[in-house]
mmCIF file with all atom_site columns, C-alpha atoms and ligand atoms in Angstrom:
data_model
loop_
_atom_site.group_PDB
_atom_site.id
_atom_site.type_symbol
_atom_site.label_atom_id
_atom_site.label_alt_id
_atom_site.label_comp_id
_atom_site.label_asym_id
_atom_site.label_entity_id
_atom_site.label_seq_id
_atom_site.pdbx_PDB_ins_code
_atom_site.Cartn_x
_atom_site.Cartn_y
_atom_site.Cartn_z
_atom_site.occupancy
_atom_site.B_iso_or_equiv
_atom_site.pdbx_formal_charge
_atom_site.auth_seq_id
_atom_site.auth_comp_id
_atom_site.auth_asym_id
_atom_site.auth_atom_id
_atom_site.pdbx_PDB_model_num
ATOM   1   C CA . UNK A 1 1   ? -44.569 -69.327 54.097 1.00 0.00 ? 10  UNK A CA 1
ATOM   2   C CA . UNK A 1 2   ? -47.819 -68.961 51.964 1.00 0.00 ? 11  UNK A CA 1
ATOM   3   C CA . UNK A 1 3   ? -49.230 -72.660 51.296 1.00 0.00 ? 12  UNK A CA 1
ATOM   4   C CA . UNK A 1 4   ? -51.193 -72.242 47.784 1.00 0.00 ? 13  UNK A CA 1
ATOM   5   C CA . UNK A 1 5   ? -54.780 -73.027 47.970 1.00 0.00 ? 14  UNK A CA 1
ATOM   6   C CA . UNK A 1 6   ? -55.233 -76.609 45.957 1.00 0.00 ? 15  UNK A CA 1
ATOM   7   C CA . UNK A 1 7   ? -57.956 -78.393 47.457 1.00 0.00 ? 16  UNK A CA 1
ATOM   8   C CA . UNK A 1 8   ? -62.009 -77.572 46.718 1.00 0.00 ? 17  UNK A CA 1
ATOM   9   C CA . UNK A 1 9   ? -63.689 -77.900 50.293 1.00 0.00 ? 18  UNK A CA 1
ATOM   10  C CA . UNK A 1 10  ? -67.320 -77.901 50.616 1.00 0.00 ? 19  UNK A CA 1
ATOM   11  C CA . UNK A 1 11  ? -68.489 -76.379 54.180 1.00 0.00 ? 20  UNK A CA 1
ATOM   12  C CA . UNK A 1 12  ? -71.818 -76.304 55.537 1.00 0.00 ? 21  UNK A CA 1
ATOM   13  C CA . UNK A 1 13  ? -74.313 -76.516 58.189 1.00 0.00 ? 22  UNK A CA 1
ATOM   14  C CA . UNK A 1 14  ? -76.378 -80.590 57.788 1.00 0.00 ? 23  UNK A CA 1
ATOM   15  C CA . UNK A 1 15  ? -78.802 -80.823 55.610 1.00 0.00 ? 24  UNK A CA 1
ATOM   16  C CA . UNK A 1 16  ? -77.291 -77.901 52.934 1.00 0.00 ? 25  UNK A CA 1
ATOM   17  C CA . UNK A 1 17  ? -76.637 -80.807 50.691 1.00 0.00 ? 26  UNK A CA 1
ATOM   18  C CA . UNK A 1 18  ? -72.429 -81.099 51.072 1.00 0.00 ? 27  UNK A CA 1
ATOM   19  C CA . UNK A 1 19  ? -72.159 -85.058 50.259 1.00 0.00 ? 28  UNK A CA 1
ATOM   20  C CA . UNK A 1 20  ? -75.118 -84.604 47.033 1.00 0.00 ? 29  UNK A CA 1
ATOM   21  C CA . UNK A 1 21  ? -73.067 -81.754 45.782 1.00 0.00 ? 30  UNK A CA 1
ATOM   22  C CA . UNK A 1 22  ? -69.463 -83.979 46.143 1.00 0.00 ? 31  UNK A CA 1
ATOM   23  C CA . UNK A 1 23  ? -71.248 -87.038 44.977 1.00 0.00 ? 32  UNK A CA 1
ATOM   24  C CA . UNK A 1 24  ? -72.097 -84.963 41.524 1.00 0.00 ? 33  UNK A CA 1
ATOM   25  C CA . UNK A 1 25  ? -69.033 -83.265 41.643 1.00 0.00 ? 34  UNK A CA 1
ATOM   26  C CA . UNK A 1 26  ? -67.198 -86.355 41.826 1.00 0.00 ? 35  UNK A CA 1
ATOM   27  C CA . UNK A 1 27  ? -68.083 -87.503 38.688 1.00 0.00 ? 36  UNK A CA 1
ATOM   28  C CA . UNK A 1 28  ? -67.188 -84.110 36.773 1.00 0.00 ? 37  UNK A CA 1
ATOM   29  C CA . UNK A 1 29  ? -64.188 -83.039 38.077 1.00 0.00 ? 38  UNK A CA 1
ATOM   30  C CA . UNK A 1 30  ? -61.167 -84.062 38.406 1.00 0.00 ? 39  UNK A CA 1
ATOM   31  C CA . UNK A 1 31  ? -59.796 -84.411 41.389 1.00 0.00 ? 40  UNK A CA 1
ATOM   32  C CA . UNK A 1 32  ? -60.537 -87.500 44.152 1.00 0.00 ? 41  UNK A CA 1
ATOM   33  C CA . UNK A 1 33  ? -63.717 -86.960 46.107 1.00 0.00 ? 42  UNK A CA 1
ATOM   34  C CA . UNK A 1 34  ? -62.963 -87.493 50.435 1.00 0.00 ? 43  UNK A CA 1
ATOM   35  C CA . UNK A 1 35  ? -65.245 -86.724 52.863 1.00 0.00 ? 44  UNK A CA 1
ATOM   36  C CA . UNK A 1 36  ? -63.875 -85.929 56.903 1.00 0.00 ? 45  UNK A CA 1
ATOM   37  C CA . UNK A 1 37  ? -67.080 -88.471 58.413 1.00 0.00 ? 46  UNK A CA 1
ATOM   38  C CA . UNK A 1 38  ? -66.501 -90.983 55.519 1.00 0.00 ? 47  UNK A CA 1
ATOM   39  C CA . UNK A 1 39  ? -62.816 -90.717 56.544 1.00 0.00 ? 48  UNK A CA 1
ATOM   40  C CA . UNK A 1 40  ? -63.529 -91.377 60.264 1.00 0.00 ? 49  UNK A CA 1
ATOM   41  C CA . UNK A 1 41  ? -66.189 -94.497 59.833 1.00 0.00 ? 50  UNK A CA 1
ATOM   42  C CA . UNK A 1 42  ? -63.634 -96.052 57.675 1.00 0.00 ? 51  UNK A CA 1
ATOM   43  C CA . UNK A 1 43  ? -60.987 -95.522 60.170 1.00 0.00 ? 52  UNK A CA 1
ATOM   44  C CA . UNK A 1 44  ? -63.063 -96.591 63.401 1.00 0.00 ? 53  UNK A CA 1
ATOM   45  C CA . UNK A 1 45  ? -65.085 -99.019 61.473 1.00 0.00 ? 54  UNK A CA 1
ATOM   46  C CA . UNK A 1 46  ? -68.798 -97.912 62.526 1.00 0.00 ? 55  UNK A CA 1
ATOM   47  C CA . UNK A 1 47  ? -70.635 -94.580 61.646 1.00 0.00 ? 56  UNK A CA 1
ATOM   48  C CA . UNK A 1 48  ? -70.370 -90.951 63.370 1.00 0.00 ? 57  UNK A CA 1
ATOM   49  C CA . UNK A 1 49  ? -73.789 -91.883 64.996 1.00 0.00 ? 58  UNK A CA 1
ATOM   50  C CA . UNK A 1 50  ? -71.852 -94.397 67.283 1.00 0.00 ? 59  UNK A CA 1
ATOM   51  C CA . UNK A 1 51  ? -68.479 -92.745 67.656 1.00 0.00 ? 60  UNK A CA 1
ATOM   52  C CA . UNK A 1 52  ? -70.572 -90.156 69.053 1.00 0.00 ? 61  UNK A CA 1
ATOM   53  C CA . UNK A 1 53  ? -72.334 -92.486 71.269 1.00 0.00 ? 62  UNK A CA 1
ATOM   54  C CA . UNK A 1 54  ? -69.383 -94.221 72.460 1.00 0.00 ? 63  UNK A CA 1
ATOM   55  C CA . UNK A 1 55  ? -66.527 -91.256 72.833 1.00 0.00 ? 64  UNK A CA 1
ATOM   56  C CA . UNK A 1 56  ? -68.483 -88.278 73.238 1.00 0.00 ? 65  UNK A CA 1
ATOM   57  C CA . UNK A 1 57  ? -68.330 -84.881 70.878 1.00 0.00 ? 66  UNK A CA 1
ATOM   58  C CA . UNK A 1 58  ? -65.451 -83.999 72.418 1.00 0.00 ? 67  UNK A CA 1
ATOM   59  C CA . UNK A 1 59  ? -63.231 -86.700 70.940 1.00 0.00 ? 68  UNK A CA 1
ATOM   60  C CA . UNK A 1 60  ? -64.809 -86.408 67.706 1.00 0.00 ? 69  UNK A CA 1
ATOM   61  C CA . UNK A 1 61  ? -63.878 -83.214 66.780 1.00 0.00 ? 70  UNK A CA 1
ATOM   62  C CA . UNK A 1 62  ? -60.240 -84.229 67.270 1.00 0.00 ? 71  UNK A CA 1
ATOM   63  C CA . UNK A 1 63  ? -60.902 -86.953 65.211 1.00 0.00 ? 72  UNK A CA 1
ATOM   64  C CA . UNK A 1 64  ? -61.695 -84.601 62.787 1.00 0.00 ? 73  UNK A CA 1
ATOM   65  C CA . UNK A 1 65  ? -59.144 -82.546 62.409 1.00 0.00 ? 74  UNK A CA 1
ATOM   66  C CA . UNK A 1 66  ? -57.110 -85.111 62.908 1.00 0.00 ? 75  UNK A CA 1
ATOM   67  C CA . UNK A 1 67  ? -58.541 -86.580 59.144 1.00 0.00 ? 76  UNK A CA 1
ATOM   68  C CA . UNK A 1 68  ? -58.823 -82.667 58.478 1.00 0.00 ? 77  UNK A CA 1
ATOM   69  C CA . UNK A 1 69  ? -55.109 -82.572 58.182 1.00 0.00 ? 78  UNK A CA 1
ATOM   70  C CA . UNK A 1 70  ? -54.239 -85.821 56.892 1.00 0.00 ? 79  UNK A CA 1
ATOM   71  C CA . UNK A 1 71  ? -56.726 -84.570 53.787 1.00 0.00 ? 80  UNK A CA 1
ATOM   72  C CA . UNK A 1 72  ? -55.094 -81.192 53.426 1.00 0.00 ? 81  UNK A CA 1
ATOM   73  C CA . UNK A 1 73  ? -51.565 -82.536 53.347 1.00 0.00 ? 82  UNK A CA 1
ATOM   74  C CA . UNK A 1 74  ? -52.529 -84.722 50.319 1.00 0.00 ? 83  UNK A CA 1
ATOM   75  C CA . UNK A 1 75  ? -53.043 -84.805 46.888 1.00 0.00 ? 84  UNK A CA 1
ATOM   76  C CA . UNK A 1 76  ? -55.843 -81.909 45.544 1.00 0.00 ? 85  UNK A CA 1
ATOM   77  C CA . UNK A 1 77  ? -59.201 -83.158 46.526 1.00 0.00 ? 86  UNK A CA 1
ATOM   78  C CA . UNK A 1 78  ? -62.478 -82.360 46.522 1.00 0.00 ? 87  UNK A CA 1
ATOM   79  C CA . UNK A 1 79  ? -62.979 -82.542 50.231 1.00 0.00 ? 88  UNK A CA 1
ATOM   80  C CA . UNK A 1 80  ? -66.381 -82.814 52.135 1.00 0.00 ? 89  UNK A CA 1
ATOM   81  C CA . UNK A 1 81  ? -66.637 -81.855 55.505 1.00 0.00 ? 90  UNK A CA 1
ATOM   82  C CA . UNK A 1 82  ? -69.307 -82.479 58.660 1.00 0.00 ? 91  UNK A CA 1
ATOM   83  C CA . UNK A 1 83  ? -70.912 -79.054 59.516 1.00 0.00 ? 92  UNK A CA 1
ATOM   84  C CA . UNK A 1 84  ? -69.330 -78.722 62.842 1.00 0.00 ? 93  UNK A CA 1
ATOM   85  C CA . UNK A 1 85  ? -65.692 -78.661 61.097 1.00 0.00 ? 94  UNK A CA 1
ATOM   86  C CA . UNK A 1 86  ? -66.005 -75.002 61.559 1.00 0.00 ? 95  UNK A CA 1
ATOM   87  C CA . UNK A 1 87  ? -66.193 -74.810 65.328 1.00 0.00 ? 96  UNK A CA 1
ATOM   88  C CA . UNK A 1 88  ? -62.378 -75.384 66.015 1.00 0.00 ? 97  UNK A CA 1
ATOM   89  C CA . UNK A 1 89  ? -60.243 -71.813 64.820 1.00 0.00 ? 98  UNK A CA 1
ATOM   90  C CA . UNK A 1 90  ? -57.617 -73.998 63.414 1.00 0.00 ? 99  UNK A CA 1
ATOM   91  C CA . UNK A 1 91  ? -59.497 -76.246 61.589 1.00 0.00 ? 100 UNK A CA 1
ATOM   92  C CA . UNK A 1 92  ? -61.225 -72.730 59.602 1.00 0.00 ? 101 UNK A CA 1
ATOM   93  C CA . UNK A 1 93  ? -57.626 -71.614 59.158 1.00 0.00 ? 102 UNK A CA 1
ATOM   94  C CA . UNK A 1 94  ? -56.166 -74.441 57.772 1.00 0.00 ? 103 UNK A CA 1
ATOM   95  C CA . UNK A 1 95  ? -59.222 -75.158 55.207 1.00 0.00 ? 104 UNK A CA 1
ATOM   96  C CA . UNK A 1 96  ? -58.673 -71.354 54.142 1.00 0.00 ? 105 UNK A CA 1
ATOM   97  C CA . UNK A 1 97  ? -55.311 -71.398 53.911 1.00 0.00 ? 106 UNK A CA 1
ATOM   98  C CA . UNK A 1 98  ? -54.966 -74.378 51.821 1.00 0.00 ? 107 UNK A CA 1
ATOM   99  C CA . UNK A 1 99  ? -58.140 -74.636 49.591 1.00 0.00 ? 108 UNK A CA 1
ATOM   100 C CA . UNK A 1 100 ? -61.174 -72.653 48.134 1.00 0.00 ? 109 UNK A CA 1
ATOM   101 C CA . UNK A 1 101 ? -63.748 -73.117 50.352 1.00 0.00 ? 110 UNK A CA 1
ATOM   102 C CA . UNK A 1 102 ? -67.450 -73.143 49.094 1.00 0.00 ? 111 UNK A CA 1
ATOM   103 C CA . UNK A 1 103 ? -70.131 -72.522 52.242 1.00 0.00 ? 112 UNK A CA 1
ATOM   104 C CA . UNK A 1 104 ? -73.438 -74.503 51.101 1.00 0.00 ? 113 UNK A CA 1
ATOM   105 C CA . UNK A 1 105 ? -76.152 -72.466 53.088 1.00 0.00 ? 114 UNK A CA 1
ATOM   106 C CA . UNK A 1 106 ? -79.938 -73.308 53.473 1.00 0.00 ? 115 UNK A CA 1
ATOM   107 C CA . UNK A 1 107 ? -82.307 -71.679 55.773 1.00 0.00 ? 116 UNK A CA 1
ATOM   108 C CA . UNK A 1 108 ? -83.154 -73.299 59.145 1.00 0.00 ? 117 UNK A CA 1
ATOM   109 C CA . UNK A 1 109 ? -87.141 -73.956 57.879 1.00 0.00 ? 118 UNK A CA 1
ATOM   110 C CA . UNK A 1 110 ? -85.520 -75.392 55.291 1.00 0.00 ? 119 UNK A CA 1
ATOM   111 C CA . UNK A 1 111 ? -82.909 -77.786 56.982 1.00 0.00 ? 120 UNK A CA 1
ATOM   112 C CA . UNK A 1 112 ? -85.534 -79.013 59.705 1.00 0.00 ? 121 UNK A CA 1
ATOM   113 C CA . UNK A 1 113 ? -87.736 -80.328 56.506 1.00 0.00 ? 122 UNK A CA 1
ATOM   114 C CA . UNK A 1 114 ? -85.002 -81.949 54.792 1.00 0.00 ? 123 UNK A CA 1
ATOM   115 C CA . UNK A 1 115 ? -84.010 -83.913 57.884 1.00 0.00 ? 124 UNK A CA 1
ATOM   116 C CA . UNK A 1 116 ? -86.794 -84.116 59.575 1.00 0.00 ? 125 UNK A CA 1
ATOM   117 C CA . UNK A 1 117 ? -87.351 -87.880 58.291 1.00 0.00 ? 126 UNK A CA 1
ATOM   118 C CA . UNK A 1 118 ? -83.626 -88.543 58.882 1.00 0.00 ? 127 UNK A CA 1
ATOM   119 C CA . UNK A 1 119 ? -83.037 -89.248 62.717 1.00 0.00 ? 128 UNK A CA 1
ATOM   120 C CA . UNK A 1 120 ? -79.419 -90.793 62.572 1.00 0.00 ? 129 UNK A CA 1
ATOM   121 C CA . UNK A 1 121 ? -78.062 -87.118 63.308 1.00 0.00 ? 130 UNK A CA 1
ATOM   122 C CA . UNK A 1 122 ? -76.292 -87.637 66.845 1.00 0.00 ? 131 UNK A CA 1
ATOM   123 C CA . UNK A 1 123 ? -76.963 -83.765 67.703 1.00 0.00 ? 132 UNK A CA 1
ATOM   124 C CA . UNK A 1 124 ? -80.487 -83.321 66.554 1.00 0.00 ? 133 UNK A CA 1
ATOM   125 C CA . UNK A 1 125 ? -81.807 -86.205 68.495 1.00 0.00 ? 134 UNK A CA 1
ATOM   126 C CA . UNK A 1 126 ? -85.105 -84.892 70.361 1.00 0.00 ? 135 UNK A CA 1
ATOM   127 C CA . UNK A 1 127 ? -86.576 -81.659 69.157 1.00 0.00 ? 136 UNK A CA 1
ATOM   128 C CA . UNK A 1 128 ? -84.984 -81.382 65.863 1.00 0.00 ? 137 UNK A CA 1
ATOM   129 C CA . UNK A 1 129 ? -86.464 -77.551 65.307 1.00 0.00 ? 138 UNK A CA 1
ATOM   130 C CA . UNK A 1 130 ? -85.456 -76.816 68.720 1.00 0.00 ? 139 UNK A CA 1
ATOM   131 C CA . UNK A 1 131 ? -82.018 -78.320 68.192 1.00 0.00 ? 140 UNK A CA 1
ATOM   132 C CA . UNK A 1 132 ? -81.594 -76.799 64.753 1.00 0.00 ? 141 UNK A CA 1
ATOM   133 C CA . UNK A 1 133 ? -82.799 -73.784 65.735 1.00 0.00 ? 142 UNK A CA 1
ATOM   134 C CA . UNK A 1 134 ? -79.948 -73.686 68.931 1.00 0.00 ? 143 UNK A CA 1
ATOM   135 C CA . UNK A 1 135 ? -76.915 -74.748 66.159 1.00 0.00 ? 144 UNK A CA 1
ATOM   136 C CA . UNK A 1 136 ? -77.807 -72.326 64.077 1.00 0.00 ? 145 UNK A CA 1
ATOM   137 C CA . UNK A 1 137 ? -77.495 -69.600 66.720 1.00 0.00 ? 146 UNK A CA 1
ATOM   138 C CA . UNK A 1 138 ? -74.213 -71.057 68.183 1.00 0.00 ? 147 UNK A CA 1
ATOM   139 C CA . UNK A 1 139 ? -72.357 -71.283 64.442 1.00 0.00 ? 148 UNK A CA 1
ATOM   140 C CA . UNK A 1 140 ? -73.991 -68.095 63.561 1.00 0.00 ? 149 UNK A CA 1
ATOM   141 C CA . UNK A 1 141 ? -70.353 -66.175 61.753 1.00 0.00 ? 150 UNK A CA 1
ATOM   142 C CA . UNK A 1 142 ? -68.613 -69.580 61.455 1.00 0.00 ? 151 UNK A CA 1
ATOM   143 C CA . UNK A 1 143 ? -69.113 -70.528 58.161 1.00 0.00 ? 152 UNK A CA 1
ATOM   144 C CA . UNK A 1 144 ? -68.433 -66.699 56.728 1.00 0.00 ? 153 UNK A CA 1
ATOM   145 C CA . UNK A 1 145 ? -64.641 -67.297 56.087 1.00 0.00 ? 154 UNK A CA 1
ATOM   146 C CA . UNK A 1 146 ? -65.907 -69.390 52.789 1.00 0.00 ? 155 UNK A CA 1
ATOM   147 C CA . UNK A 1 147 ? -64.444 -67.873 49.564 1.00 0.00 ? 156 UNK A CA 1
ATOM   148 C CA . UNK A 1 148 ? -68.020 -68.449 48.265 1.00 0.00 ? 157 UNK A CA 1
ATOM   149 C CA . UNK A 1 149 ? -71.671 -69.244 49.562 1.00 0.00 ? 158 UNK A CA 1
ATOM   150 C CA . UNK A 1 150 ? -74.451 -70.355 48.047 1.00 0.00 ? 159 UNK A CA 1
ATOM   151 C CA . UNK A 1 151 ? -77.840 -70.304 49.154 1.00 0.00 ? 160 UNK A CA 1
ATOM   152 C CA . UNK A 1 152 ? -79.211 -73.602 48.140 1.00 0.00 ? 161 UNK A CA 1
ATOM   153 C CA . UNK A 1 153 ? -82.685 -72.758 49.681 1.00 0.00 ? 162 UNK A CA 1
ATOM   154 C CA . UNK A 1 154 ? -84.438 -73.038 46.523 1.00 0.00 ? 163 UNK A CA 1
ATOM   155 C CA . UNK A 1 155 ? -81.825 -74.550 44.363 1.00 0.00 ? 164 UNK A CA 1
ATOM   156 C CA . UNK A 1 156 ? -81.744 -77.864 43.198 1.00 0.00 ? 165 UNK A CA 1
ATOM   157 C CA . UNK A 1 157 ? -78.876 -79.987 43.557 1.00 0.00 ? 166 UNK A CA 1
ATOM   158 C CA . UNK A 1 158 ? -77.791 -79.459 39.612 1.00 0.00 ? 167 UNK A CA 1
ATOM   159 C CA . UNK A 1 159 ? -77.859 -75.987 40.281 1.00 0.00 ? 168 UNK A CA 1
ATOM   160 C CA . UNK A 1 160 ? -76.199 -75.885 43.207 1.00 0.00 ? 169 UNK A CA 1
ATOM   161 C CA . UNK A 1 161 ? -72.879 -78.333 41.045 1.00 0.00 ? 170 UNK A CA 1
ATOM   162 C CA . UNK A 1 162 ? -73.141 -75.717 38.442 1.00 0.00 ? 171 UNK A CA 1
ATOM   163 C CA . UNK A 1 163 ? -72.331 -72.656 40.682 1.00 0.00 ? 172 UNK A CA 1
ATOM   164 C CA . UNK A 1 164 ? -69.384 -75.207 42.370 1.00 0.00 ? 173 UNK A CA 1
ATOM   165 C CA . UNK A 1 165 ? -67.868 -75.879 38.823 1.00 0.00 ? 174 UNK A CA 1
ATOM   166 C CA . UNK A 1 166 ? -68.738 -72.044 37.479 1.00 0.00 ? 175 UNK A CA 1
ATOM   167 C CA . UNK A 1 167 ? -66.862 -71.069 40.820 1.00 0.00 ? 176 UNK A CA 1
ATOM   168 C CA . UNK A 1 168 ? -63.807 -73.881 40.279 1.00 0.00 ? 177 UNK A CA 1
ATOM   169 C CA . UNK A 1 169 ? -63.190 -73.195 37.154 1.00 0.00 ? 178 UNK A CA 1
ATOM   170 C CA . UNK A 1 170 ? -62.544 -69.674 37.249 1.00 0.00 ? 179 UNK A CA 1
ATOM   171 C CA . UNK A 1 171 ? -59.830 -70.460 39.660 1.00 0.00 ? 180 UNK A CA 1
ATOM   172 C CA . UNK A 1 172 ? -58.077 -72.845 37.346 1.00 0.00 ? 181 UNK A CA 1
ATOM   173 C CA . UNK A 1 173 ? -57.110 -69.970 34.599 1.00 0.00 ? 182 UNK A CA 1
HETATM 174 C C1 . S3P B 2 .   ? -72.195 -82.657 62.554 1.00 0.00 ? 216 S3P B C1 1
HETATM 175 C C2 . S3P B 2 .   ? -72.509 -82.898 61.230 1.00 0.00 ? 216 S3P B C2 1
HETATM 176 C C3 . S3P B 2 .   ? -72.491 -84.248 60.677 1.00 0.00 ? 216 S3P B C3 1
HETATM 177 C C4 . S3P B 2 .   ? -71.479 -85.127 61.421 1.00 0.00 ? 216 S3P B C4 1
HETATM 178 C C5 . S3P B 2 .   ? -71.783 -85.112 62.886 1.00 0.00 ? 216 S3P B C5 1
HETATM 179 C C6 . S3P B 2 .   ? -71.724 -83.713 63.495 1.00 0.00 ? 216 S3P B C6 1
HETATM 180 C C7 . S3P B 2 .   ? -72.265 -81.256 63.069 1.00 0.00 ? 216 S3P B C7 1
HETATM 181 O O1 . S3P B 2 .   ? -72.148 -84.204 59.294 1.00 0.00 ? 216 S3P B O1 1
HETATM 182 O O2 . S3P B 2 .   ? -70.164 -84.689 61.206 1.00 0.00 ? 216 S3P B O2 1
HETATM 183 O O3 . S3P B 2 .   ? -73.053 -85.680 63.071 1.00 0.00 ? 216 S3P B O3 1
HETATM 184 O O4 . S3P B 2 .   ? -71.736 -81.002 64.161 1.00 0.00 ? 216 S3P B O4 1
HETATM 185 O O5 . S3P B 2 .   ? -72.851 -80.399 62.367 1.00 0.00 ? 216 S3P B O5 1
HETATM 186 P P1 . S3P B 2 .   ? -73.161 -83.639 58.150 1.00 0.00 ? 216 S3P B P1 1
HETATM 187 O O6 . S3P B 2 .   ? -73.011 -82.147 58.153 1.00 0.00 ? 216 S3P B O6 1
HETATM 188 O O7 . S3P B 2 .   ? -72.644 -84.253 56.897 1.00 0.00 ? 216 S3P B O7 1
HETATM 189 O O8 . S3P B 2 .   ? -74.516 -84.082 58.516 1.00 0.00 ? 216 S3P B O8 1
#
């Protein structure tokens, strides 16, 4: 049975600017703005940092599609993701079977200099360029199932809403 596609899902490696872009987004389309970490820390009641700390990456990613599929069975949303939603087959299957899915892409120079002042990242603790770097490699294909990228290298975020809603809204006719 074909499920139509009614959810807007933003994808992305950290640091490509998924939660700016739904923040924006929130506010100018409508549809309810959820986001799969947001969704966890409320459930667990402390941040991603510590589940990680505490359970181990392992259990978080069920967590996650665990909130992956509560989201998709909903009402349309504009959903936000973490960028290691794309490691798990079914997870990339069930985002493209039920919504348009928007990859936010930035270069790896790029993502090590926006988070470089941002430690809470549970797997870029240590040699964030090194770590980056070794992510980048192991996701390299995963995010290329999006209906649409955008490099957001040299964007800035108002550009980067603008192609989301240009994009969004020529699905709606
Ligand atoms: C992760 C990305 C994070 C968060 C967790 C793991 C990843 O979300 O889900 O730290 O594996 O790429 P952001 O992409 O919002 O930073």
């Amino acid at each position: 049975m074909e499920t139509a596609k009614k959810h807007l899902i933003i994808i992305g490696f950290m640091g490509t600017g998924k939660t700016t872009a739904g923040q924006q987004l929130a506010a100018q389309i409508n549809l309810p703005w959820v986001d799969t970490d947001q969704q966890i820390e409320q459930k667990w009641g402390f941040s991603v940092a510590e589940y990680f700390q505490r359970y181990g990456e392992a259990s978080f990613r069920e967590q996650e599609t665990d909130v992956l599929q509560q989201l998709l069975s909903g009402p349309p949303s504009l959903i936000t993701t973490g960028g290691g939603i794309v490691l798990k087959p079914e997870n990339r299957a069930m985002m493209k079977e039920q919504g348009w899915v928007i990859h936010l892409y930035a270069t790896p120079e790029e993502i090590i200099r926006r988070l470089s002042a941002n430690r809470d990242r549970p797997l870029l603790q240590g040699d964030i360029r090194q770590k980056v770097r070794q992510l980048f490699r192991e996701r390299d294909g995963k995010y290329d199932f999006a209906d649409c990228t955008i490099n957001t290298t040299s964007c800035s975020p108002d550009d980067v809403v603008e192609k989301i809603l240009s994009f969004w809204q020529r699905r709606q006719v």
